[in-house]
C-alpha positions as a LaTeX table, in Angstrom:
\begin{tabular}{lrrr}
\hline
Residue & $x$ (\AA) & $y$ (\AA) & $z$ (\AA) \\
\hline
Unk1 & $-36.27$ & 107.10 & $-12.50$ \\
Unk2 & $-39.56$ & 109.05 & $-13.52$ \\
Unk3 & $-41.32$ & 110.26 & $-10.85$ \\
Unk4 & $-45.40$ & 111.75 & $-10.58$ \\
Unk5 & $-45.09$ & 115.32 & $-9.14$ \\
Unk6 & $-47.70$ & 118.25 & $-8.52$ \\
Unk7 & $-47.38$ & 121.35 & $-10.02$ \\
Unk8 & $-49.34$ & 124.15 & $-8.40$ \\
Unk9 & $-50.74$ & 127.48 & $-9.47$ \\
Unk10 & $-53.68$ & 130.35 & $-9.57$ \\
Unk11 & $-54.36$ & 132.82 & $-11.28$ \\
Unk12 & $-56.96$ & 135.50 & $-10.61$ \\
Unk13 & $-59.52$ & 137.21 & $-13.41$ \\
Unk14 & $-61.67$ & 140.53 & $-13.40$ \\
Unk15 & $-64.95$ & 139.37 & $-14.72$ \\
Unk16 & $-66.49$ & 135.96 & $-15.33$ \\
Unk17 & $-66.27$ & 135.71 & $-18.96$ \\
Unk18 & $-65.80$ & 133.05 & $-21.25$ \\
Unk19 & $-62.85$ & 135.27 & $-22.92$ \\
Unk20 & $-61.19$ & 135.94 & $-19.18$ \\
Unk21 & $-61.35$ & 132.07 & $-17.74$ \\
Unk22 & $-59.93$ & 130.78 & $-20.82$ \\
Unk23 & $-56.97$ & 133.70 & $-21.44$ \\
Unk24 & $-56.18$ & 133.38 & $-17.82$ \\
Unk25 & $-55.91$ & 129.72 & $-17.77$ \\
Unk26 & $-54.09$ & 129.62 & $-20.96$ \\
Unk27 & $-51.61$ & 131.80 & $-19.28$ \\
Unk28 & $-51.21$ & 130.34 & $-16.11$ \\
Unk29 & $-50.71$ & 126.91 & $-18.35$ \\
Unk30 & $-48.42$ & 128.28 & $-20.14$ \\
Unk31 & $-46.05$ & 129.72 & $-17.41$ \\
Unk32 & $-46.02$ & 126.55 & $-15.61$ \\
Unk33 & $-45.17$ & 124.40 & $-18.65$ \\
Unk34 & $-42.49$ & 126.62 & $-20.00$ \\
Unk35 & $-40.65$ & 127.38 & $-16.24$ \\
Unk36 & $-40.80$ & 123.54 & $-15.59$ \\
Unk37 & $-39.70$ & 122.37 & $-19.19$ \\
Unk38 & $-42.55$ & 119.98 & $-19.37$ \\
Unk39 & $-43.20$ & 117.98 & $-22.87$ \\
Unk40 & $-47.39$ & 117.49 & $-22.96$ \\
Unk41 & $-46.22$ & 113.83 & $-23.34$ \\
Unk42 & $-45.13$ & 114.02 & $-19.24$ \\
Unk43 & $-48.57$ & 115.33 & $-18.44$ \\
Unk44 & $-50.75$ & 112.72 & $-16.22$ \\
Unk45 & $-53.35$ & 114.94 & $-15.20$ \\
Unk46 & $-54.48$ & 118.21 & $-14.85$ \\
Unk47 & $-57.16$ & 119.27 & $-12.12$ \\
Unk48 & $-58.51$ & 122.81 & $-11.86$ \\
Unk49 & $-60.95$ & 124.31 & $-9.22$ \\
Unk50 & $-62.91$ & 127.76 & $-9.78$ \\
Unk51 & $-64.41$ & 129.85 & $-7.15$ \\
Unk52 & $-68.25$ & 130.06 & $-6.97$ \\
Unk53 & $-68.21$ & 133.22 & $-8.69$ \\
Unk54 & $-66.86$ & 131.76 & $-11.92$ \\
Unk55 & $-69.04$ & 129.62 & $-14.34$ \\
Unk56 & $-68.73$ & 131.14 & $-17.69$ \\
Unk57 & $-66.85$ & 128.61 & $-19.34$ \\
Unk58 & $-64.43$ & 124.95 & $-18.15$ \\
Unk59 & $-60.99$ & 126.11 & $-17.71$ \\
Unk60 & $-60.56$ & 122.51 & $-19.18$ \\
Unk61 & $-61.26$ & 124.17 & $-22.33$ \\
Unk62 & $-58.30$ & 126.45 & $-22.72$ \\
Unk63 & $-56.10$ & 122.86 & $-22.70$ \\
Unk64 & $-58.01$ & 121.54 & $-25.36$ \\
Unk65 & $-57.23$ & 124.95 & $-27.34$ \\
Unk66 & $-52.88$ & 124.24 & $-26.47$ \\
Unk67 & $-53.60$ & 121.13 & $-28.71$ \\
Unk68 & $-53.77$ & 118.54 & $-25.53$ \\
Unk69 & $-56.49$ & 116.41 & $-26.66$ \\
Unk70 & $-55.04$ & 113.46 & $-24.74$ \\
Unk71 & $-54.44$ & 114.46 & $-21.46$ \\
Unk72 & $-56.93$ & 113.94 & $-18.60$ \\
Unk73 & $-58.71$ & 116.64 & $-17.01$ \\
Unk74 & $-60.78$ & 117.42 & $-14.32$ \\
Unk75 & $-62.62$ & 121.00 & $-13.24$ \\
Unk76 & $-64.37$ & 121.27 & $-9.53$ \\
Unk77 & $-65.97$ & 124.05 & $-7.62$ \\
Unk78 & $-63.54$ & 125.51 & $-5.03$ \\
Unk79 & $-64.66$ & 124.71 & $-1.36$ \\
Unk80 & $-65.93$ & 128.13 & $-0.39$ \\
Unk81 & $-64.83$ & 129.88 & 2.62 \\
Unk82 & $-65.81$ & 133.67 & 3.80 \\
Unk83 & $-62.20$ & 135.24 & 3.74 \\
Unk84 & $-61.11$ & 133.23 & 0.42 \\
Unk85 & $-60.27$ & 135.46 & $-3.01$ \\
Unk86 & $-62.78$ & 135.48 & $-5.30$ \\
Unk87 & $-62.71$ & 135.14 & $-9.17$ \\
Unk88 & $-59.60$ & 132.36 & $-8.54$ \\
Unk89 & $-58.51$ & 129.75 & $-11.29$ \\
Unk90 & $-56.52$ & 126.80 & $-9.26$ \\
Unk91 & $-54.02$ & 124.13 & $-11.22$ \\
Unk92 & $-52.80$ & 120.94 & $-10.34$ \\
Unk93 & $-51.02$ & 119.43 & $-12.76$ \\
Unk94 & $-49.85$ & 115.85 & $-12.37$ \\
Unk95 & $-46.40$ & 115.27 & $-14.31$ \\
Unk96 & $-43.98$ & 112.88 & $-14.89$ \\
Unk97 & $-40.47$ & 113.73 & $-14.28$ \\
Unk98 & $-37.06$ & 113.24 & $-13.04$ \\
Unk99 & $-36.96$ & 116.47 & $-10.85$ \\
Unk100 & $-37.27$ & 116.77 & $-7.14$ \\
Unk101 & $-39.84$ & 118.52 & $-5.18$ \\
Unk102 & $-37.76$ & 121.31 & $-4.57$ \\
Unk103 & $-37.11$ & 121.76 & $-8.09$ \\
Unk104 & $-40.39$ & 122.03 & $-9.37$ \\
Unk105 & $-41.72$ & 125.82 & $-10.06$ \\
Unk106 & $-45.17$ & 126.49 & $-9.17$ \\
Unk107 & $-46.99$ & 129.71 & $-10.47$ \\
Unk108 & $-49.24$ & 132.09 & $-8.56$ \\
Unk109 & $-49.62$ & 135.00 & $-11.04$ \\
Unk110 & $-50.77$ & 139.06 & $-10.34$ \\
Unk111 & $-53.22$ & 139.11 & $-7.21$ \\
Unk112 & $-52.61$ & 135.45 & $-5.84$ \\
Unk113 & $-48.48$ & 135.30 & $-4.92$ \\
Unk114 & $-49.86$ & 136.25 & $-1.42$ \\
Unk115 & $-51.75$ & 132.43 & $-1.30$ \\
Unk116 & $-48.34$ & 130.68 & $-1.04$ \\
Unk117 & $-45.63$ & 132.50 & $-0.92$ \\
Unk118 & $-43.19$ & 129.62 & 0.37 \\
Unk119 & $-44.10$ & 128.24 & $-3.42$ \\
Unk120 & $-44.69$ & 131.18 & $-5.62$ \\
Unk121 & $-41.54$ & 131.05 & $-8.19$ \\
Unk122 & $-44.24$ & 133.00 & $-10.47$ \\
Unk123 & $-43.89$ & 136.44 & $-11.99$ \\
Unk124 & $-46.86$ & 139.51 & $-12.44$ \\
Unk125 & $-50.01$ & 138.76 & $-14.39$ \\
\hline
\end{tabular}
């Protein structure tokens, strides 16, 4: 029986740019579709956060570019706290599946394995 898991993930950029947010969320999409086998079909919801320092462009947008019209999305302001990384994309994708918790693969790429490393299953940015 089906199941509604959470996939997590971040991804840091250099520069708030239109061109960085949607490349680096395009990756990090990417990387956690692919490494969790996930048909766009399974998708419930996806739910992004960005760090105060980022408002060039909706990381919604780089979904809508992967040719996932349908699928609901959602981008927030990350709750800001002193010691947090700055320039951070954050995923939650919602999916329908048969696996486990312990089988799912979440993704924190390049600067942000260090966030949760009792997760990270990702690889360098």
């Amino acid at each position: 029986m089906s199941k509604v898991r959470g996939i997590r993930g971040a991804i840091s950029i250099p520069k708030n740019t239109e061109k960085d947010i949607l490349e680096a969320t395009t990756i990090l999409l990417r990387k956690i579709i692919e490494s969790n086998q996930i048909q766009t079909d399974d998708i419930a919801s996806i739910f992004f956060t960005v760090t105060d320092d980022l408002n060039a462009e909706f990381p919604a947008y780089a979904v809508r570019n992967m040719n996932m019209r349908m699928v609901p999305l959602l981008c927030a302001r990350e709750m800001h706290v002193d010691k947090g990384m700055p320039g951070l994309i954050r995923i939650l994708m919602h999916v329908n599946t048969d696996k486990s918790q312990n089988q799912i693969k979440h993704q924190y790429l390049g600067k942000t394995k260090h966030l949760r490393p009792d997760l990270n299953e990702g690889e360098s940015e």
